[in-house]
Short mmCIF file of C-alpha atoms in Angstrom, two decimals:
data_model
loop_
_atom_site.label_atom_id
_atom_site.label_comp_id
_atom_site.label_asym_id
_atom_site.label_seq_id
_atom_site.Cartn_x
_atom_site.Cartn_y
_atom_site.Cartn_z
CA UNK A 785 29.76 -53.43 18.10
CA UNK A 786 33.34 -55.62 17.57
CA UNK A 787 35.65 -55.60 15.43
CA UNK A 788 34.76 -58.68 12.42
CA UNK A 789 37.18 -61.40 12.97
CA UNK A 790 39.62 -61.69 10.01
CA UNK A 791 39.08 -64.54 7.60
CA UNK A 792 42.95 -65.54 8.30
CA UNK A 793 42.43 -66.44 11.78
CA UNK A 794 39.92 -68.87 11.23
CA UNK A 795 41.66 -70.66 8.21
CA UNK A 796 42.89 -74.37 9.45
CA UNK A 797 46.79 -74.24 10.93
CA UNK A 798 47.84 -76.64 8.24
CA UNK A 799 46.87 -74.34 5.60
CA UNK A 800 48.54 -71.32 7.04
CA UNK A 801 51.21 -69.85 4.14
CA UNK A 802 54.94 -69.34 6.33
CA UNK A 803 55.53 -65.98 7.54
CA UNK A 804 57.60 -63.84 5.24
CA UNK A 805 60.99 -62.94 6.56
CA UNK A 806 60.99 -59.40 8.22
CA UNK A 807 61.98 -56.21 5.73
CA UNK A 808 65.18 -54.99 5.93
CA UNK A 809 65.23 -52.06 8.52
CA UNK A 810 66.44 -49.01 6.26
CA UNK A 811 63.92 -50.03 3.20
CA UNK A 812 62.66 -46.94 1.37
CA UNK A 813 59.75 -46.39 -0.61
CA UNK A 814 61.59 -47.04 -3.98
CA UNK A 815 61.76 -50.93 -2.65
CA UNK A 816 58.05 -51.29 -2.21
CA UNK A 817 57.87 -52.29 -5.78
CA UNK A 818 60.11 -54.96 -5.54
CA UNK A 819 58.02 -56.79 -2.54
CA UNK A 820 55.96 -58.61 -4.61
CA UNK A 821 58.29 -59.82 -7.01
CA UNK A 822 60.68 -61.74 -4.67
CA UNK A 823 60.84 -65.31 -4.93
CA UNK A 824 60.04 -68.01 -2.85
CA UNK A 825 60.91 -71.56 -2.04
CA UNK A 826 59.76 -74.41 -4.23
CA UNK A 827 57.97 -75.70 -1.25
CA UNK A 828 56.28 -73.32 -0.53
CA UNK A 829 55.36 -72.07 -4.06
CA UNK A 830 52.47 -74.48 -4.42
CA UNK A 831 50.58 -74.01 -1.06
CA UNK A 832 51.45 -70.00 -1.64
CA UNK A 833 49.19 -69.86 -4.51
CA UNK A 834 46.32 -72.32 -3.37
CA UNK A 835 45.71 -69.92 -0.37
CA UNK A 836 45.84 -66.95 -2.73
CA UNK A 837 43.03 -68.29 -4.92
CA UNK A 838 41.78 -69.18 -2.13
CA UNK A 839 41.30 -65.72 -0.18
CA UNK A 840 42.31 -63.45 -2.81
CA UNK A 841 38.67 -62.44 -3.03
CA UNK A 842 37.61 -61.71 0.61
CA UNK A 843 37.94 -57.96 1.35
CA UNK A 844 40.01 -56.55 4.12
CA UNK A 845 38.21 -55.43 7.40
CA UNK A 846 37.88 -51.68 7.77
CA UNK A 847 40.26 -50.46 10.47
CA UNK A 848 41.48 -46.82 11.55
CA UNK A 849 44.60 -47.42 9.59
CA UNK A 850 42.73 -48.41 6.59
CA UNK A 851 39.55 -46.36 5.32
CA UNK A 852 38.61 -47.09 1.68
CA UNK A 853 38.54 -43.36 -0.57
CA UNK A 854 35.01 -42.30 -1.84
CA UNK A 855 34.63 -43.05 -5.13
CA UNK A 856 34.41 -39.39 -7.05
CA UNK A 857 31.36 -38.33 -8.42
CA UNK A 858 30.81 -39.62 -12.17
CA UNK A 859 27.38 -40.04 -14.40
CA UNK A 860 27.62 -43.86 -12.87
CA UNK A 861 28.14 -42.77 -9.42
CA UNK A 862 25.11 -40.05 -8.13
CA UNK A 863 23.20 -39.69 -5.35
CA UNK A 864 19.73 -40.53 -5.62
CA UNK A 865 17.32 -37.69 -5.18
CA UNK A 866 14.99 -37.20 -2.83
CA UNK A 867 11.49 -38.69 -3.52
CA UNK A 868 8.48 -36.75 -5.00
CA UNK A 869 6.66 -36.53 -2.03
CA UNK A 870 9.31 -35.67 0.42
CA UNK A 871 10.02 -32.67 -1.46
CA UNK A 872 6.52 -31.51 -2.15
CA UNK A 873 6.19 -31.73 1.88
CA UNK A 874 8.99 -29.14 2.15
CA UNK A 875 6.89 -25.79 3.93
CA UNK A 876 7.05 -22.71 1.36
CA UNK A 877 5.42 -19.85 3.33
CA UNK A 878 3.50 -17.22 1.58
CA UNK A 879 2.45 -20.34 -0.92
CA UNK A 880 0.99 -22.99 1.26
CA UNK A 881 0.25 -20.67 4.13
CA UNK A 882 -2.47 -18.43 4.98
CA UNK A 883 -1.39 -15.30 6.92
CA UNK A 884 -3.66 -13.23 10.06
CA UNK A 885 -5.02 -10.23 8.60
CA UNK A 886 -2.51 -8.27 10.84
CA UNK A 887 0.34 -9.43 9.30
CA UNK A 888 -1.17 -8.77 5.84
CA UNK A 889 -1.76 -5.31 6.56
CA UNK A 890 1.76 -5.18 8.39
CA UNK A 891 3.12 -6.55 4.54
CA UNK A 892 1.14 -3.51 2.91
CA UNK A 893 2.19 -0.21 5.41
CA UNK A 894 5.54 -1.96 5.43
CA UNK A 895 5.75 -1.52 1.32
CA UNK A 896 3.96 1.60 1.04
CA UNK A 897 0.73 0.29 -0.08
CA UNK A 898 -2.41 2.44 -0.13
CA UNK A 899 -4.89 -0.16 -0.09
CA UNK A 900 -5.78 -4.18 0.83
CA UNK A 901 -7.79 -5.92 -1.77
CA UNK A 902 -9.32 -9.10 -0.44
CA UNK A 903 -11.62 -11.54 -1.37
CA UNK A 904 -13.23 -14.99 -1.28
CA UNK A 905 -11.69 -17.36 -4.28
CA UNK A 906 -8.77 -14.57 -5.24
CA UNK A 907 -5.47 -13.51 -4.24
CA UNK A 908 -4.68 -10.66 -1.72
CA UNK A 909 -3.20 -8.11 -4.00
CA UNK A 910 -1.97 -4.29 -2.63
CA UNK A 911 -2.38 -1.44 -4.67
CA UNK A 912 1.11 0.68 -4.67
CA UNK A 913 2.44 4.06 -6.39
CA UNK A 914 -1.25 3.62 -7.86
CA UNK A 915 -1.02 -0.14 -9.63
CA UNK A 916 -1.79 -3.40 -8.37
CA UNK A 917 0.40 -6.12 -7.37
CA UNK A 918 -0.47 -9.45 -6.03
CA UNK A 919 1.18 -11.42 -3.54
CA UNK A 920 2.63 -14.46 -3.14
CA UNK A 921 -0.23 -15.74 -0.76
CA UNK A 922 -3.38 -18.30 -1.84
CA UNK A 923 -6.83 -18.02 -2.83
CA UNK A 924 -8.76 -16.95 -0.10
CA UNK A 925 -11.61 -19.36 0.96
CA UNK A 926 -14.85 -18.45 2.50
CA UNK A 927 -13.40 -19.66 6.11
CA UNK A 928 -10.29 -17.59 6.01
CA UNK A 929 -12.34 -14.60 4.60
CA UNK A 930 -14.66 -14.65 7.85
CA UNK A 931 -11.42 -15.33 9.91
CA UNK A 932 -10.27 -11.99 9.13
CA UNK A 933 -13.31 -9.51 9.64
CA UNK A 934 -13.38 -11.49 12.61
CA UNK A 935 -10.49 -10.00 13.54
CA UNK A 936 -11.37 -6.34 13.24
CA UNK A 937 -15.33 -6.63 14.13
CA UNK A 938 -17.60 -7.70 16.58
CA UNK A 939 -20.30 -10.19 16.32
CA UNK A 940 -22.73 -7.66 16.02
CA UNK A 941 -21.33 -6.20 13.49
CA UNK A 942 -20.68 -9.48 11.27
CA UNK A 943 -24.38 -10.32 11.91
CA UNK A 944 -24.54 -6.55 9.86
CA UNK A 945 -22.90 -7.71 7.13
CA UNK A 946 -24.72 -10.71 6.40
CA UNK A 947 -27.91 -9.33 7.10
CA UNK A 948 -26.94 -5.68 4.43
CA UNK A 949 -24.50 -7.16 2.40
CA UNK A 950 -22.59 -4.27 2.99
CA UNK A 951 -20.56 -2.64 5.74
CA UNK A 952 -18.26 0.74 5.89
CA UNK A 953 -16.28 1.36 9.17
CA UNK A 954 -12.74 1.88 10.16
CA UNK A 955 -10.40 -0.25 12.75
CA UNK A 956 -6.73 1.06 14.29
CA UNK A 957 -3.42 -0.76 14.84
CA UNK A 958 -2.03 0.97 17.64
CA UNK A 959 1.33 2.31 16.74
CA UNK A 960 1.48 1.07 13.35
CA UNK A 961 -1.40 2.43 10.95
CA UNK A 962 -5.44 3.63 11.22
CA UNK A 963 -7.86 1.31 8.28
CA UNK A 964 -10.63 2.77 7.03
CA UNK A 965 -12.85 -0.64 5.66
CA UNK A 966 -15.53 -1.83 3.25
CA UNK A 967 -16.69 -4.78 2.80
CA UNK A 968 -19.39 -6.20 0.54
CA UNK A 969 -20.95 -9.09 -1.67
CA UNK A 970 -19.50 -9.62 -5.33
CA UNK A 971 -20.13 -12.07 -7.36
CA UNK A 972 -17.56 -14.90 -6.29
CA UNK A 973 -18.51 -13.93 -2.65
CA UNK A 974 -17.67 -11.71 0.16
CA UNK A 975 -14.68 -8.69 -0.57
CA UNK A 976 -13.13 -6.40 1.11
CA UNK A 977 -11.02 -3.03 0.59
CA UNK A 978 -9.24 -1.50 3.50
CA UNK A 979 -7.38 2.07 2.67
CA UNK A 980 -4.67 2.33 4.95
CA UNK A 981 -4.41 6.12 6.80
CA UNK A 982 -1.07 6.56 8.59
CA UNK A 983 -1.15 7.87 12.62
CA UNK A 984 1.06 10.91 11.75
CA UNK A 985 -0.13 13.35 10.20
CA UNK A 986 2.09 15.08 7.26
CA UNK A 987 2.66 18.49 7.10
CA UNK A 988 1.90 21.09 4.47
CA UNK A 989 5.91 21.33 3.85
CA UNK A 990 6.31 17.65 3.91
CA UNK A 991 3.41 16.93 1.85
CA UNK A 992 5.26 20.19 -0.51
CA UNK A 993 2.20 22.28 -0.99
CA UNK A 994 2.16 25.48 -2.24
CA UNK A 995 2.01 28.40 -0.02
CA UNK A 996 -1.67 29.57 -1.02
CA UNK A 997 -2.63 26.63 1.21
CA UNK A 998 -1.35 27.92 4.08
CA UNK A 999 -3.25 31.46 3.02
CA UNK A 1000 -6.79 29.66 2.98
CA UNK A 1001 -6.28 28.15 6.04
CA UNK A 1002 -6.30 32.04 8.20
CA UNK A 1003 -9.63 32.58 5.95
CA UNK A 1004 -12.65 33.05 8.91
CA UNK A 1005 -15.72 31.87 6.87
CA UNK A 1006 -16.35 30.55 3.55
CA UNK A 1007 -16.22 27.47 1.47
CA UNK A 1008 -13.03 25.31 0.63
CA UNK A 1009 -13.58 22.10 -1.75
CA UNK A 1010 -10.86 19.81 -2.01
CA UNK A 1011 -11.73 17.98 -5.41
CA UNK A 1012 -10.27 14.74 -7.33
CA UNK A 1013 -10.88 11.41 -8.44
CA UNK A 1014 -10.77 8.39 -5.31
CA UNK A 1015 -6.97 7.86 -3.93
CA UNK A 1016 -6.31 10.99 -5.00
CA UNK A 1017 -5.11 12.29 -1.68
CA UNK A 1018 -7.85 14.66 -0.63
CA UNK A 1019 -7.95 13.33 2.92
CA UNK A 1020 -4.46 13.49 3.20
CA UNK A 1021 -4.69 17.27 2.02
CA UNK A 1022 -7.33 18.16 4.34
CA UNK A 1023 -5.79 16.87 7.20
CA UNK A 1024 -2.67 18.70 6.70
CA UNK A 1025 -4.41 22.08 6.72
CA UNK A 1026 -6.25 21.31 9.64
CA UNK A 1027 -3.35 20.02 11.39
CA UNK A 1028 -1.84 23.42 10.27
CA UNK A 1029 -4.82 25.36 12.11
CA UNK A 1030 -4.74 22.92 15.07
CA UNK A 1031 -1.17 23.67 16.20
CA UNK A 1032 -1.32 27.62 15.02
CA UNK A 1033 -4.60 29.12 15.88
CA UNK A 1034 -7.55 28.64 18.60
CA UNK A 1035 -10.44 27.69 17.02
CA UNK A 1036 -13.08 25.28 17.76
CA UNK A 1037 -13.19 22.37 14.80
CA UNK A 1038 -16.19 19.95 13.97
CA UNK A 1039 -15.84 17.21 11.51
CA UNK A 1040 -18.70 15.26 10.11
CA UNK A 1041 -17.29 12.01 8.73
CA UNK A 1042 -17.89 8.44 7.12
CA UNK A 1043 -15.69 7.23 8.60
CA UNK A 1044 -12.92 8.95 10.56
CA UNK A 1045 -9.89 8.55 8.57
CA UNK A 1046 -7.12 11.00 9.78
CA UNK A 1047 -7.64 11.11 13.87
CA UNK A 1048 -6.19 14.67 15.21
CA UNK A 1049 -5.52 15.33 19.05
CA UNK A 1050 -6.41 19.10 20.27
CA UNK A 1051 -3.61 21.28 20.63
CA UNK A 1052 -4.30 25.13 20.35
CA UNK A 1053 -7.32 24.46 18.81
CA UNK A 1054 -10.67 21.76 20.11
CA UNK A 1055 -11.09 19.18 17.70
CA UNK A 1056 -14.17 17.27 17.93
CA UNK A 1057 -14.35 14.39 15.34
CA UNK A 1058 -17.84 12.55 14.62
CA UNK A 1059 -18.37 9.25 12.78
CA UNK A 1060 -21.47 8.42 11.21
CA UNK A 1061 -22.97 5.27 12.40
CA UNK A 1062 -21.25 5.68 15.44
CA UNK A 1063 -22.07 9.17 16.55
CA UNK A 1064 -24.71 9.88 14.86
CA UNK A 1065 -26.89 7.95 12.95
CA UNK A 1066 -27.10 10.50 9.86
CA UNK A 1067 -24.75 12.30 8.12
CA UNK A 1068 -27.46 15.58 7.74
CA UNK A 1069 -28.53 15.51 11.40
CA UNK A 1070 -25.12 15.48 12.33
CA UNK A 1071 -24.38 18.47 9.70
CA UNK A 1072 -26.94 20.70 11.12
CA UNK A 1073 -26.30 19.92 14.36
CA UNK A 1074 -22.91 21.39 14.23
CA UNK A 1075 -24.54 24.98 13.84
CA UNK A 1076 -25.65 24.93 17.23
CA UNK A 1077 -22.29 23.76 18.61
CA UNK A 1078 -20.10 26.97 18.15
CA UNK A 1079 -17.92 25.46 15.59
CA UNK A 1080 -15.39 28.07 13.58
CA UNK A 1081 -14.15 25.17 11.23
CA UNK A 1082 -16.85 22.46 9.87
CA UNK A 1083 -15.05 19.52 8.11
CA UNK A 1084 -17.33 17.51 6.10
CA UNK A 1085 -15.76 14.10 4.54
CA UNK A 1086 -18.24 14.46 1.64
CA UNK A 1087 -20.25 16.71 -0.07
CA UNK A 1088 -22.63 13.74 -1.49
CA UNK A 1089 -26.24 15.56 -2.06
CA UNK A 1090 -28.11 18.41 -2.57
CA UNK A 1091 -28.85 18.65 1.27
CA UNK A 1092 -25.70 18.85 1.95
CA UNK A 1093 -24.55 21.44 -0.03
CA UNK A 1094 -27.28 23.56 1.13
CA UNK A 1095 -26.02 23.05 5.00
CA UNK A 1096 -22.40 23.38 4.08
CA UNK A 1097 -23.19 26.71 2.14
CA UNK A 1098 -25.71 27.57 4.64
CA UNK A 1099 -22.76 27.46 6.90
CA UNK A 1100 -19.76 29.16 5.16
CA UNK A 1101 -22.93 31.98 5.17
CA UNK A 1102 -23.44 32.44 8.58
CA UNK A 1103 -19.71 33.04 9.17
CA UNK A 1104 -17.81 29.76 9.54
CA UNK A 1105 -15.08 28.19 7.26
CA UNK A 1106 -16.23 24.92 5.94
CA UNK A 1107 -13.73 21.97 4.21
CA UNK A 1108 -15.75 19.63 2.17
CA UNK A 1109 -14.71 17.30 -0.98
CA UNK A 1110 -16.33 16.38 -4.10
CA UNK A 1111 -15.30 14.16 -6.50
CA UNK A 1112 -15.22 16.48 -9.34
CA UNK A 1113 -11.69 16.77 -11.64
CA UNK A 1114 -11.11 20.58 -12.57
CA UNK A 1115 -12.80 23.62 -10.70
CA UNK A 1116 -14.87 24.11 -13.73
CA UNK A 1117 -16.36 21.24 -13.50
CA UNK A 1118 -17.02 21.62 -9.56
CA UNK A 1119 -19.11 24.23 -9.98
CA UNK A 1120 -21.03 23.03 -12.23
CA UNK A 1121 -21.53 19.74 -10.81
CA UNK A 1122 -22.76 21.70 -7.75
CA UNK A 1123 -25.39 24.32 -10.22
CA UNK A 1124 -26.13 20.80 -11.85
CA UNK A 1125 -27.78 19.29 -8.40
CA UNK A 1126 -30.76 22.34 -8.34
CA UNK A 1127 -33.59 22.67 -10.97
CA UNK A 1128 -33.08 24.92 -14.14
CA UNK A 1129 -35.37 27.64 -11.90
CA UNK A 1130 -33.42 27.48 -9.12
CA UNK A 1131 -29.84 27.54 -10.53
CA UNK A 1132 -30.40 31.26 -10.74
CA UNK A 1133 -30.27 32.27 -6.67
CA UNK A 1134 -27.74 28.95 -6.19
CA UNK A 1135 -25.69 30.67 -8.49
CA UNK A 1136 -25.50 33.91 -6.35
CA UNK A 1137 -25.23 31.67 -3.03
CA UNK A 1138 -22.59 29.96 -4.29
CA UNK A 1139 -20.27 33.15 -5.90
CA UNK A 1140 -20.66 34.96 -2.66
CA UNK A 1141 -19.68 32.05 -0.56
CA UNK A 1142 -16.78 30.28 -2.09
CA UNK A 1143 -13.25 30.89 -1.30
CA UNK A 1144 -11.38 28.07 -3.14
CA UNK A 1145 -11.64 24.89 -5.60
CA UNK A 1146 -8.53 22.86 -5.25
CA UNK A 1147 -8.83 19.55 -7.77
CA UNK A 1148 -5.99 17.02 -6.97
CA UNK A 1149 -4.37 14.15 -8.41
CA UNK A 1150 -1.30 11.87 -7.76
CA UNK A 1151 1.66 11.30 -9.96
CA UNK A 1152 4.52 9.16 -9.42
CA UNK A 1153 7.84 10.00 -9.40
CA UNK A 1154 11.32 9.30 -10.23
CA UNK A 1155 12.36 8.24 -6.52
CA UNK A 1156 9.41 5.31 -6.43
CA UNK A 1157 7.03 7.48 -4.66
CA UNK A 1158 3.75 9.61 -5.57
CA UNK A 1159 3.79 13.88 -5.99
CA UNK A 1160 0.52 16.01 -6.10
CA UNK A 1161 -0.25 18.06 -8.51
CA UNK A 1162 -3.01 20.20 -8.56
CA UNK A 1163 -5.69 22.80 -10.24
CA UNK A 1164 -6.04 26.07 -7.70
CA UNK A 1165 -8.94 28.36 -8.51
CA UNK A 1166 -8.85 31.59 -5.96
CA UNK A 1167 -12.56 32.84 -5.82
CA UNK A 1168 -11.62 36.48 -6.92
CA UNK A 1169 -14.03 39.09 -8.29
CA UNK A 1170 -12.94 38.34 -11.66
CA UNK A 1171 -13.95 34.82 -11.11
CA UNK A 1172 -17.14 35.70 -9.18
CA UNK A 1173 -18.03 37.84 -11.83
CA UNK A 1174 -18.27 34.77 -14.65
CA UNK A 1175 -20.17 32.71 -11.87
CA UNK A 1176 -22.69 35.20 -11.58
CA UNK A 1177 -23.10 35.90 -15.05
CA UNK A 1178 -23.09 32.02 -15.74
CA UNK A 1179 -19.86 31.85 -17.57
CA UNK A 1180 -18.10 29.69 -15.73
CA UNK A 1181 -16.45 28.39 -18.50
CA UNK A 1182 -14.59 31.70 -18.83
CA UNK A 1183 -12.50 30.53 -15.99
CA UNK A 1184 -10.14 28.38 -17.42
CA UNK A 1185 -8.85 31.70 -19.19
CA UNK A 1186 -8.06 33.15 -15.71
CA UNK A 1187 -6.36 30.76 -14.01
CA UNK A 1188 -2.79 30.44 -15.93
CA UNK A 1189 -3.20 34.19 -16.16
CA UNK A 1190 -3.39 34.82 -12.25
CA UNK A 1191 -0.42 33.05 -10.46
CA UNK A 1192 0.24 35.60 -8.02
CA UNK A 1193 -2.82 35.10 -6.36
CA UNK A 1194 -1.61 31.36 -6.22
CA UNK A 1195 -3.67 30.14 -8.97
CA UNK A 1196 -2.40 27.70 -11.22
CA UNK A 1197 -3.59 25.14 -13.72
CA UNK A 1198 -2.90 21.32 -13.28
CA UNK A 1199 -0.25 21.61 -16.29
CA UNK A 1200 1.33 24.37 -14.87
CA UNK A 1201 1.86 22.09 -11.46
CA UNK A 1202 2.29 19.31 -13.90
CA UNK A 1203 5.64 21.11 -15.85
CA UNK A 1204 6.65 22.75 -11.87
CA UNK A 1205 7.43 18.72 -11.23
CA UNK A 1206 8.85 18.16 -14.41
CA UNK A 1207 11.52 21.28 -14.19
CA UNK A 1208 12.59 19.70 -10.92
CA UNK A 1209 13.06 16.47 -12.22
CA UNK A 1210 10.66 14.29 -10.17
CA UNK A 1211 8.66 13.48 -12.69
CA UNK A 1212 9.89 12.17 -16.23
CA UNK A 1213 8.48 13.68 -19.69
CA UNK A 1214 6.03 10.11 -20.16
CA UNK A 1215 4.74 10.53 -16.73
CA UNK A 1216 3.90 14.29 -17.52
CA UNK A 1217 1.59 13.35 -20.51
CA UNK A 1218 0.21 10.63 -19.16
CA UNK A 1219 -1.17 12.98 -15.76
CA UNK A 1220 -1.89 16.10 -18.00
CA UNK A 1221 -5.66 16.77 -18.43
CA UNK A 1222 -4.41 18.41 -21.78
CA UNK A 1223 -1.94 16.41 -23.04
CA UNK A 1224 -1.74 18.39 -26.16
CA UNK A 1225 -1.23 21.47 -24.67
CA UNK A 1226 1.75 19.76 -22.20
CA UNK A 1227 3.44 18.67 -25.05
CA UNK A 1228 3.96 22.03 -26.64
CA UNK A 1229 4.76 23.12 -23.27
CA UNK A 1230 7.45 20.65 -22.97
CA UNK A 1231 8.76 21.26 -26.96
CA UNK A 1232 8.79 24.96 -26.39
CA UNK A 1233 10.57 24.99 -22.90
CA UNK A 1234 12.38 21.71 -22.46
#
């Protein structure tokens, strides 16, 4: 592009103002002043000022040895802003965008979330330290809903689902985290839950069990119940005693489960893990089949029915050490809830069946702590005679008189755990009454000791 011609070189020569005479060569900056004020000829006064009028309006070209200053910023003098549209179409990820189911499940193990809620025409939220928290994602439509199972199932198993309305099963992300998953019909549409179950396995130290649980664990026959509400951490129990007898002992272990949650590898012992639905087609079959298999451990994910319970105790009978859960809070309750399944008439033998073969009631629950993260606590009931004795005699609400009083058999009461957490100052004084199943009783613990 040129340079603009300057308005002075196209003005006519007969209107041309005379040259002024060239400045003296030592002039300083003082005399600058003083330039416009000198006088000129008579002459040349006139035609001076008719080409000023003339011109004095036309600006001066911009050249490199002239550039104009910006004018400062004043309330006359702001930049416009950007119009309503452009900045609506700026991207805002996590608002605007919908995210693979991977990377939502990446989000959740990478914040310590337990579980993925997930459903048509609502929010993802995670459930952390116990509460849920929603993220910063969109509703979920019916088209991204069917997106993601169809990332983690098969045709088949989507045709399932629509057919049943419901579908339990379990999926792996190699290296990063094992998801149990359920999904099923509400009444805004399809939902799903996936529980995320990490690929290591804690152990009994890290978890911070007691020591009793490492005692149960050399017992040869009987029955265990791991008890609690759901995301309690019974699983996570479990599989840290039978990691414990994996790596320490050689025994032959069969567990019965719906689905596989924690997956172990044999070490010194043979681990054979069976998934209902994709091993066997029922849970019972599957239950008494594992009689005939030389099993010296029997793990069973659930104690839901009164078949069950017969085969498990049937088991723990006939000389092998069965795991099993129930959710039950308190091993009062447990027991009862497992007299409660069998008729008035038959509660009588059940009663005897069940005193001779149970070894343990451990009811768990999860607190959280004073570092962000979740502590067990727990209820430990040690089948001794004492306690065998009140079974039999069908005073089984006599036990909760035993327990405090027997801690060095490893018993202890779910305050007692409760105030253990509290002395070591993981759990604050609110949190303890909140968790206590007597919160009455844990405050005069805390008044008298504290």
């Amino acid at each position: 592009m040129t340079e603009p011609q300057s308005p002075l070189n196209s003005t006519p020569a007969s209107f041309r103002p005379p040259l002024p005479p060239p400045p003296p060569p030592r002039q300083n900056v003082a005399n600058n002043a003083n330039v416009g004020t000198q006088k000129l000829p008579s002459s040349a006064l006139d035609s001076t000022n008719a080409q000023v009028n003339a011109y004095e309006s036309a600006p001066l070209p911009p050249t490199s040895a002239y550039q104009p200053a910006p004018l400062p910023p004043t309330s006359a003098h702001q930049p416009a802003p950007l119009p309503p549209k452009a900045q609506a179409a700026r991207p805002s990820f996590g608002k605007d965008v919908q995210p693979t189911l991977e990377t939502l499940v990446l989000e959740a193990y990478e914040q310590g979330a337990s579980d993925l809620h997930l459903g048509v025409g609502e929010i993802p939220r995670f459930r952390e330290r116990g509460q849920i928290t929603i993220c910063q994602y969109p509703q979920t439509d019916e088209a991204t809903f069917f997106s993601w199972i169809g990332e983690i199932l098969t045709v088949e198993q989507i045709e399932r689902f629509r057919e049943e309305m419901e579908y339990d099963g379990a999926t792996q992300y190699e290296g990063l985290v094992r998801v149990r998953i359920n999904i099923f019909v509400s009444l805004n549409g399809p939902a799903m839950v996936m529980r995320l179950i990490p690929l290591k396995i804690l152990s009994m130290d890290q978890l911070g069990l007691p020591p009793v649980f490492r005692d149960l664990c050399h017992y040869h026959k009987g029955l265990i119940l791991v008890t609690g509400p759901t995301g309690s951490g019974k699983s996570t129990t479990m599989a840290a005693m039978i990691d414990y007898i994996n790596r320490e002992m050689p025994k032959h272990i069969i567990s019965i489960e719906d689905p596989v949650e924690f997956v172990h590898k044999s070490q010194k012992s043979l681990i054979k893990q069976r998934e209902v639905g994709i091993h066997t087609k029922q849970f019972d079959n599957a239950l008494k089949a594992s009689l005939r298999e030389d099993p010296d451990i029997i793990l069973i994910g659930e104690m839901r029915d009164r078949e069950t319970v017969n085969t498990a105790i049937k088991a723990a009978q006939t000389g092998h050490l069965v795991f099993g859960t129930l959710h039950t809070n308190g091993a009062v309750k447990t027991i009862e809830r497992i007299l409660n399944l069998y008729n008035p008439d038959e509660q009588a033998p059940m009663r005897i069946q069940v005193g001779e073969s149970l070894v343990a009631v451990i009811s768990q629950s999860l607190v959280r702590t004073t570092d962000r993260k979740r502590a067990a606590i727990h209820e430990i009931m040690i089948n001794t005679d004492a306690i065998k004795d009140y079974i039999l005699r069908n005073e089984v609400e006599e036990v909760e008189s035993i327990i405090p009083r027997c801690n060095f058999e490893g018993m202890c009461t779910m305050n007692q755990s409760i105030y253990r957490l509290y002395e070591e100052g993981r759990i604050t004084e609110e949190t303890a009454l909140e968790a206590s199943p007597k919160p009455n009783e844990m405050a005069q613990i805390l008044r008298g000791r504290a």
